[in-house]
PDB file of C-alpha atoms in Angstrom:
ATOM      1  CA  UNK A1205     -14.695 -39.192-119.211  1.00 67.00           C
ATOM      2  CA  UNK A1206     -17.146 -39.168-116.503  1.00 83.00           C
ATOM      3  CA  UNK A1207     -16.546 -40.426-112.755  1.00 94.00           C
ATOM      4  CA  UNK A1208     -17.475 -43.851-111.871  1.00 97.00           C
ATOM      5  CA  UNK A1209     -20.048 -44.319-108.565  1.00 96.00           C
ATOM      6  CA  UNK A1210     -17.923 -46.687-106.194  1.00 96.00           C
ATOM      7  CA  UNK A1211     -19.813 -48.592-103.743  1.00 95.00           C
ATOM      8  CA  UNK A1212     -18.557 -50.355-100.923  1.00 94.00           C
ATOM      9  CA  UNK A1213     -19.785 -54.213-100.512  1.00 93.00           C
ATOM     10  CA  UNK A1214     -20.153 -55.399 -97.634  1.00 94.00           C
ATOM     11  CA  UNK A1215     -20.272 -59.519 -96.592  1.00 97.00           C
ATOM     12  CA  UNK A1216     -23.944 -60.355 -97.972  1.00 98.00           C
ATOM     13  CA  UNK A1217     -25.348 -63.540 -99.394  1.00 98.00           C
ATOM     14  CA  UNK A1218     -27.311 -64.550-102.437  1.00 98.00           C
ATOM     15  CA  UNK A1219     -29.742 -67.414-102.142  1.00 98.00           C
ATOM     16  CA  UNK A1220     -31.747 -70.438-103.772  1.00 98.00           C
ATOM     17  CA  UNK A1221     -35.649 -70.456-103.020  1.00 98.00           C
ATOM     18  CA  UNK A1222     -34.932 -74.236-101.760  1.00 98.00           C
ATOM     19  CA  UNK A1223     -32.223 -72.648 -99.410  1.00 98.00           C
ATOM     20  CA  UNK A1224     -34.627 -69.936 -98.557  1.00 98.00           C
ATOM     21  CA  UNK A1225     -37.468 -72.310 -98.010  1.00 98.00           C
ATOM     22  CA  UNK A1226     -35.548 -74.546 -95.332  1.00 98.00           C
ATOM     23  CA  UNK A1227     -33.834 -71.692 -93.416  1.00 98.00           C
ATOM     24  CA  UNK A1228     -37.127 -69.477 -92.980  1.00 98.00           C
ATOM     25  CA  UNK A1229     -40.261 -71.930 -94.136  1.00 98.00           C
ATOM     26  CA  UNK A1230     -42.055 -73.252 -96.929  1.00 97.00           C
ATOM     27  CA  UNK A1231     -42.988 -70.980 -99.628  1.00 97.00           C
ATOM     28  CA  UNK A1232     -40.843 -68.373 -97.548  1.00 98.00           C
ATOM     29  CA  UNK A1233     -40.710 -64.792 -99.957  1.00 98.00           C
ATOM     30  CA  UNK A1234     -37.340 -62.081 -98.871  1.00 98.00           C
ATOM     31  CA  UNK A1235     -39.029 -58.735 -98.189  1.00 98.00           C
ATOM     32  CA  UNK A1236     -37.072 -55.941 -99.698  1.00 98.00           C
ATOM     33  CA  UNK A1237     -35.990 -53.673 -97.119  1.00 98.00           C
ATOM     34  CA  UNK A1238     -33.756 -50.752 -99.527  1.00 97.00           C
ATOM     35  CA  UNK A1239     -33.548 -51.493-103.502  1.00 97.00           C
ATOM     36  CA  UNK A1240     -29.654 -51.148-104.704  1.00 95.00           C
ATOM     37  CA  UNK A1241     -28.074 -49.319-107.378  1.00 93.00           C
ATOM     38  CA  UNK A1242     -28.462 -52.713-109.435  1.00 95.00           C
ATOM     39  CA  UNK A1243     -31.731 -53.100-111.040  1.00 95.00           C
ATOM     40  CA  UNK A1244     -34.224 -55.356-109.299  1.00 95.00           C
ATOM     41  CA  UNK A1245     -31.458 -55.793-106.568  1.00 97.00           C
ATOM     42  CA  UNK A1246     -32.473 -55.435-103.189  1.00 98.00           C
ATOM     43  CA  UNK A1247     -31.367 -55.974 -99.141  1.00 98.00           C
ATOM     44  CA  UNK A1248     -33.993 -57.719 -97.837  1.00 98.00           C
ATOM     45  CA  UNK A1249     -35.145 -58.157 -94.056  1.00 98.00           C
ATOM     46  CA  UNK A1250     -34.368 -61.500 -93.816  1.00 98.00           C
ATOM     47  CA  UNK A1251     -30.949 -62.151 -92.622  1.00 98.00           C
ATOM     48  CA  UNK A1252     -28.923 -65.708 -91.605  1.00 98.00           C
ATOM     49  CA  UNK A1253     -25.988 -66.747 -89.424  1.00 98.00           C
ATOM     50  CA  UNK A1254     -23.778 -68.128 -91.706  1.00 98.00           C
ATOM     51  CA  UNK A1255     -20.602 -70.294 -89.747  1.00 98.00           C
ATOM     52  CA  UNK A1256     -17.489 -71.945 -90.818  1.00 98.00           C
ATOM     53  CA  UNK A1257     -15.441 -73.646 -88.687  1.00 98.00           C
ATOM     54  CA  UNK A1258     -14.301 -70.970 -86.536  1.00 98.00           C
ATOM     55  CA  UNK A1259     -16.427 -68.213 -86.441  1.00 98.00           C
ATOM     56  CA  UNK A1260     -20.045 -67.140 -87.644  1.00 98.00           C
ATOM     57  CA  UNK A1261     -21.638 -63.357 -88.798  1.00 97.00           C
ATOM     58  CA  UNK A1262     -24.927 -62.750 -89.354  1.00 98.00           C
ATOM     59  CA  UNK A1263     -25.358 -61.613 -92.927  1.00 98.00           C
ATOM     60  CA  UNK A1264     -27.952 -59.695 -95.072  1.00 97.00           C
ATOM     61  CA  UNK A1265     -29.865 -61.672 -97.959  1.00 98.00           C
ATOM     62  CA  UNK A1266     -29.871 -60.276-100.757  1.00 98.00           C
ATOM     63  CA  UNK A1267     -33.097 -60.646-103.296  1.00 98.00           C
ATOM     64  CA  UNK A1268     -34.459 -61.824-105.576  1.00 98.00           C
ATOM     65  CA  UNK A1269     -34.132 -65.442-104.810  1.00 98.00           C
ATOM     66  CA  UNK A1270     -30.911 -66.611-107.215  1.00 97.00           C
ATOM     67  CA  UNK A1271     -30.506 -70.102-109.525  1.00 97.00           C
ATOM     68  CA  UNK A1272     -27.109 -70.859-107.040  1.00 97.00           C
ATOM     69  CA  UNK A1273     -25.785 -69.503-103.564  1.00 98.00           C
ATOM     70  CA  UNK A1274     -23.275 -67.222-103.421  1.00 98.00           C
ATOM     71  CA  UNK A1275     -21.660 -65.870-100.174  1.00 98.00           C
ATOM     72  CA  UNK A1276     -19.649 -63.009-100.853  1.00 98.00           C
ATOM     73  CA  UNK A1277     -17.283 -61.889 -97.798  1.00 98.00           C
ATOM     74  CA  UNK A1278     -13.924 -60.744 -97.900  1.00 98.00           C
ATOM     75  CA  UNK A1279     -10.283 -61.765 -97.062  1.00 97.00           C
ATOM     76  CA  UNK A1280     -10.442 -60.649 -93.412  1.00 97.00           C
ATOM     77  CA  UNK A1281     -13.688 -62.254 -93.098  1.00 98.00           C
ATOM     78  CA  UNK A1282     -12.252 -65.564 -94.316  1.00 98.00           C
ATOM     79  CA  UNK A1283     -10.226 -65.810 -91.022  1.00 97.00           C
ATOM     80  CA  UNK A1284     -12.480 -64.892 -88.687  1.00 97.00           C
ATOM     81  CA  UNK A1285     -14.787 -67.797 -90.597  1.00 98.00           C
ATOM     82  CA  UNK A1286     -12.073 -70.422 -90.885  1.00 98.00           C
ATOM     83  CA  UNK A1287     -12.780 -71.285 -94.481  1.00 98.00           C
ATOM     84  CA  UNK A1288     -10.448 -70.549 -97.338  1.00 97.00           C
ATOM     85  CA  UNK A1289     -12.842 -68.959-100.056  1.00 98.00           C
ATOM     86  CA  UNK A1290     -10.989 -68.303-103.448  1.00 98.00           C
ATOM     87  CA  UNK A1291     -10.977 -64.764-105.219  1.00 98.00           C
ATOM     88  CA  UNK A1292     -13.570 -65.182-107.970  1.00 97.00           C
ATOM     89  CA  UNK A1293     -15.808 -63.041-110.367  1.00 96.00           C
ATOM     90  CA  UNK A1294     -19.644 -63.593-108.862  1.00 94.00           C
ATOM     91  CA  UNK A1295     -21.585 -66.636-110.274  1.00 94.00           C
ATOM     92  CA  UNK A1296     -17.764 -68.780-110.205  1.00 96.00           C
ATOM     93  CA  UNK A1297     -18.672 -70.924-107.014  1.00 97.00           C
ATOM     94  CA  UNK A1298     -18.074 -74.330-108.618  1.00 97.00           C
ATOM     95  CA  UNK A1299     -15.608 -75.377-105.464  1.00 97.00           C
ATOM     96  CA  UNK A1300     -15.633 -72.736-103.429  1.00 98.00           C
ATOM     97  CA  UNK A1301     -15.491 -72.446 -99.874  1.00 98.00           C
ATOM     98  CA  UNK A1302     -18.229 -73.932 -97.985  1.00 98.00           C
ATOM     99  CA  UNK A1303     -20.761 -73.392 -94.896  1.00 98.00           C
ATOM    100  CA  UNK A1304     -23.760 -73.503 -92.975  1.00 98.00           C
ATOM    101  CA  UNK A1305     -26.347 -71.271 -93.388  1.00 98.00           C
ATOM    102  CA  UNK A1306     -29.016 -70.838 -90.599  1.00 98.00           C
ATOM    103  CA  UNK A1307     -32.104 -69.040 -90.590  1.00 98.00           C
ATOM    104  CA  UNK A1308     -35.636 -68.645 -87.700  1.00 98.00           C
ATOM    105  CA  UNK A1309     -36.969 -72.043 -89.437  1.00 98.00           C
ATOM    106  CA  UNK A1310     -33.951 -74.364 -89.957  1.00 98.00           C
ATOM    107  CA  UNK A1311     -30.286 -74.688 -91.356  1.00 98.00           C
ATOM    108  CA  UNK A1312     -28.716 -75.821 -94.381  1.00 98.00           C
ATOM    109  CA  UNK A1313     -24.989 -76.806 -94.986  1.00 98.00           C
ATOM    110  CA  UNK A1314     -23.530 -75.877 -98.447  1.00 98.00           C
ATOM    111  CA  UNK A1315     -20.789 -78.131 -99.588  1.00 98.00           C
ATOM    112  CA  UNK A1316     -19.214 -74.655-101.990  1.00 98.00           C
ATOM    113  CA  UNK A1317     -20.732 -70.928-102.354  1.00 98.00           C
ATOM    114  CA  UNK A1318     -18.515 -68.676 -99.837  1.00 98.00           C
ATOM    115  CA  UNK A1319     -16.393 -66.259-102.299  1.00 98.00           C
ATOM    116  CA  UNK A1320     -13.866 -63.221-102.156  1.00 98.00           C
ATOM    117  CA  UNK A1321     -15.046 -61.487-104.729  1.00 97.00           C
ATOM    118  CA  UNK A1322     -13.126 -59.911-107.221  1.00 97.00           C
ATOM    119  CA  UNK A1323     -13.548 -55.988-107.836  1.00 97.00           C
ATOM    120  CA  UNK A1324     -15.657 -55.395-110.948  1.00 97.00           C
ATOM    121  CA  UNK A1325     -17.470 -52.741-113.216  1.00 98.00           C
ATOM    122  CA  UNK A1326     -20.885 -52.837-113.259  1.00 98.00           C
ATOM    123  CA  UNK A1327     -22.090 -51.326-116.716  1.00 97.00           C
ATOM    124  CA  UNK A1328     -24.715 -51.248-119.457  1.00 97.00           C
ATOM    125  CA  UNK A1329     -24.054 -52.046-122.949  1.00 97.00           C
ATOM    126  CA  UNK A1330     -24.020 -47.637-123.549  1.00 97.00           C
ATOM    127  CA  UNK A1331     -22.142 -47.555-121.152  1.00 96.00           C
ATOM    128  CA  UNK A1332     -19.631 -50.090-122.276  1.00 97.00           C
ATOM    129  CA  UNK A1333     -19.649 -48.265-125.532  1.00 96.00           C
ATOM    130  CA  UNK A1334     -19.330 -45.195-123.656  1.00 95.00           C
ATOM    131  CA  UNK A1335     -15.737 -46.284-121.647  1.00 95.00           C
ATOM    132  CA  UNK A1336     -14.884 -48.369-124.905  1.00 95.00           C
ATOM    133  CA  UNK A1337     -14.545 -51.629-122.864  1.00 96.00           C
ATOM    134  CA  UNK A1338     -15.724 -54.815-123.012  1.00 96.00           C
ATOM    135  CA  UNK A1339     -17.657 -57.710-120.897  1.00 97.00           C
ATOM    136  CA  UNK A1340     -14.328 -59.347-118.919  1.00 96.00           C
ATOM    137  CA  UNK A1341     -11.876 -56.581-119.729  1.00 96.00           C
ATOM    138  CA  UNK A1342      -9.857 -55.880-117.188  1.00 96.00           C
ATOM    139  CA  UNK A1343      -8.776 -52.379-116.291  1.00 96.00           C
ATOM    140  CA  UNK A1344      -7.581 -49.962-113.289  1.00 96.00           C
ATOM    141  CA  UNK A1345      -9.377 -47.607-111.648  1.00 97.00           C
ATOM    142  CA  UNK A1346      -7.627 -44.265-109.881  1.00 96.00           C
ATOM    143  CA  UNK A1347      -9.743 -43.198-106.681  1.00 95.00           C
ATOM    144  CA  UNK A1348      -8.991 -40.157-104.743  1.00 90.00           C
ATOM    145  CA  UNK A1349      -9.731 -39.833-101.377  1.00 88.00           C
ATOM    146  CA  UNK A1350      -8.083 -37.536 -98.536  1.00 83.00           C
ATOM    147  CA  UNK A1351      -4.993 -39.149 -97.415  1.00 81.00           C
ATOM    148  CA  UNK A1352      -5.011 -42.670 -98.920  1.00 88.00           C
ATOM    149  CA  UNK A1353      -5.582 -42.411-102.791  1.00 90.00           C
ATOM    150  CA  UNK A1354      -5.137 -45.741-104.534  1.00 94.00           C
ATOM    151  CA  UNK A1355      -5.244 -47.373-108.356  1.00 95.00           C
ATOM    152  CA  UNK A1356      -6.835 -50.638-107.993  1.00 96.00           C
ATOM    153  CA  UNK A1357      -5.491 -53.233-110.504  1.00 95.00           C
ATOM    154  CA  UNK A1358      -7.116 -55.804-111.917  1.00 96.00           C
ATOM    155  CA  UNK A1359     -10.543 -54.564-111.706  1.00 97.00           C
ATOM    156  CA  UNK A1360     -13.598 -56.920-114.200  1.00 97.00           C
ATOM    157  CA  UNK A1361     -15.748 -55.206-116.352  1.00 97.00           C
ATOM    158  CA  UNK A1362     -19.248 -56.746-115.994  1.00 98.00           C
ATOM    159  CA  UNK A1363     -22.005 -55.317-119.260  1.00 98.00           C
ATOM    160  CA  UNK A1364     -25.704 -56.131-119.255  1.00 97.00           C
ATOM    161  CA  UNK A1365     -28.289 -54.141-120.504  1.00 96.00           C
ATOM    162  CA  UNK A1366     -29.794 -54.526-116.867  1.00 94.00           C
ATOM    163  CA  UNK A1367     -26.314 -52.931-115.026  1.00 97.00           C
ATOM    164  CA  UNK A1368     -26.034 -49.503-114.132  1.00 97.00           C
ATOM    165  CA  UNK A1369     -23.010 -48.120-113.546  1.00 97.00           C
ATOM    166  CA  UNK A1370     -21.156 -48.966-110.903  1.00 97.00           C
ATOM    167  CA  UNK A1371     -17.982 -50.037-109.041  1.00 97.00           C
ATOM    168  CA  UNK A1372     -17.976 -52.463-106.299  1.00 97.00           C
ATOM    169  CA  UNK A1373     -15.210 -53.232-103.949  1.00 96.00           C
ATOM    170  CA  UNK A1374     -15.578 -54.933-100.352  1.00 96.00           C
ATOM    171  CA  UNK A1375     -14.668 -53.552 -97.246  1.00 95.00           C
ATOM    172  CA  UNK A1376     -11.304 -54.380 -97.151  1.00 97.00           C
ATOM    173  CA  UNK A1377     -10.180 -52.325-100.388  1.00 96.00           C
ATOM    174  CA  UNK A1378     -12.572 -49.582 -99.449  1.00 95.00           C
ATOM    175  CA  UNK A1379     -10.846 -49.548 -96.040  1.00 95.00           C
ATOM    176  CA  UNK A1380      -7.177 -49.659 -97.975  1.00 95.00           C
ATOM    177  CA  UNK A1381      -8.571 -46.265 -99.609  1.00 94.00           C
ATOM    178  CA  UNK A1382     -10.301 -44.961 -97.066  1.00 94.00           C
ATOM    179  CA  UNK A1383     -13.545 -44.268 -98.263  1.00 92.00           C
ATOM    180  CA  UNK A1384     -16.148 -42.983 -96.328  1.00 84.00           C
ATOM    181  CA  UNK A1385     -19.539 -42.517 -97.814  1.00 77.00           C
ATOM    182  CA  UNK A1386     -19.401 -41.638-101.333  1.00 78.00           C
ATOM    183  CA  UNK A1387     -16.594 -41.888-103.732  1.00 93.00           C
ATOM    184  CA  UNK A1388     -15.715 -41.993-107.166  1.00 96.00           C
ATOM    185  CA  UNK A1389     -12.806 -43.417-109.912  1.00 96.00           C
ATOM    186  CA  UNK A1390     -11.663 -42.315-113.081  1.00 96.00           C
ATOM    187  CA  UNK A1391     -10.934 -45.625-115.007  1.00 96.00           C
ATOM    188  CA  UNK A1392      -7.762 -46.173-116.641  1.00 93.00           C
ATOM    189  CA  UNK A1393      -7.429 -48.758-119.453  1.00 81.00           C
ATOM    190  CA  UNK A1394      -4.653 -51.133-119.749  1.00 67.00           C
ATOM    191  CA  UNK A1395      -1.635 -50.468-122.025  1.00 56.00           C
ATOM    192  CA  UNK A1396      -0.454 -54.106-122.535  1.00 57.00           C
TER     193      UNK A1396
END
């Protein structure tokens, strides 16, 4: 079975066009800076300040402009915010942590969007077939690296037609494993 591309995530945030509109003008469009391994996903130039009650980072936008706002950071982060953002898969905001969002033009506060979110598979519906998993299985994933190897539990499978393969963690498991630049996992399926 072929090696899986892992990619490190760091805190980023997804947002409405209203959200976008107040925080850097009217009819305001991201400008894509470096397309991602996702289809149509992009860093754009645009970035905010987002704060919580004790602390603030500035944060990349991510495009194109999404239906909800999601602000993905991860457990270290949520100190150094102040918030308490649950572990969820990406889209699951619905009472999540909240925050204010600020941007050149003006400021928003969100009353939920902030996440942890939780390590997934990105892959297409070959590729699914492929692996011989399915959307929301859960599985591990072995990644060597020199000096801190790791098997990462509890790791989503996400399948679209518009994924490409790919494993995402955030910058505190990638920093557990040590990974520097590239890496790769073998993916290990459940016995129970």
């Amino acid at each position: 079975m072929e090696k899986i591309l892992v990619e490190v995530s760091a805190r980023h945030v997804h947002l409405t066009q209203e959200v976008i509109d107040a925080v850097f003008g009217e009819g305001h469009q991201l400008t894509p800076k470096k397309y991602l391994s996702q289809p149509g996903l992009y860093a754009a130039e645009e970035k905010v300040t987002v704060v919580g009650p004790k602390g603030s980072f500035k944060m990349s936008v991510l495009g194109p402009a999404r239906k909800y706002n999601q602000i993905e950071i991860s457990q270290t982060d949520t100190r150094t915010l102040g918030v308490e953002a649950p572990l969820r898969e990406s889209g699951f905001v619905d009472g999540s942590a909240p925050c204010k969002i600020i941007g050149p033009c003006g400021e928003v506060e969100l009353n939920e969007g902030v996440i942890v979110t939780k390590r997934h598979i990105h892959m297409s519906t070959d590729d699914a077939k492929n692996y011989n998993v399915e959307d929301g299985e859960v599985v591990c994933v072995k990644i060597k690296t020199v000096g801190r190897s790791l098997i990462f539990d509890d790791v989503v499978i996400r399948v679209s037609k518009d994924y490409a393969l790919a494993m995402h963690l955030d910058t505190d498991e990638a920093n557990a494993a040590m990974i520097k630049g590239s890496a790769y996992g073998t993916l290990i399926k459940h016995a129970d």
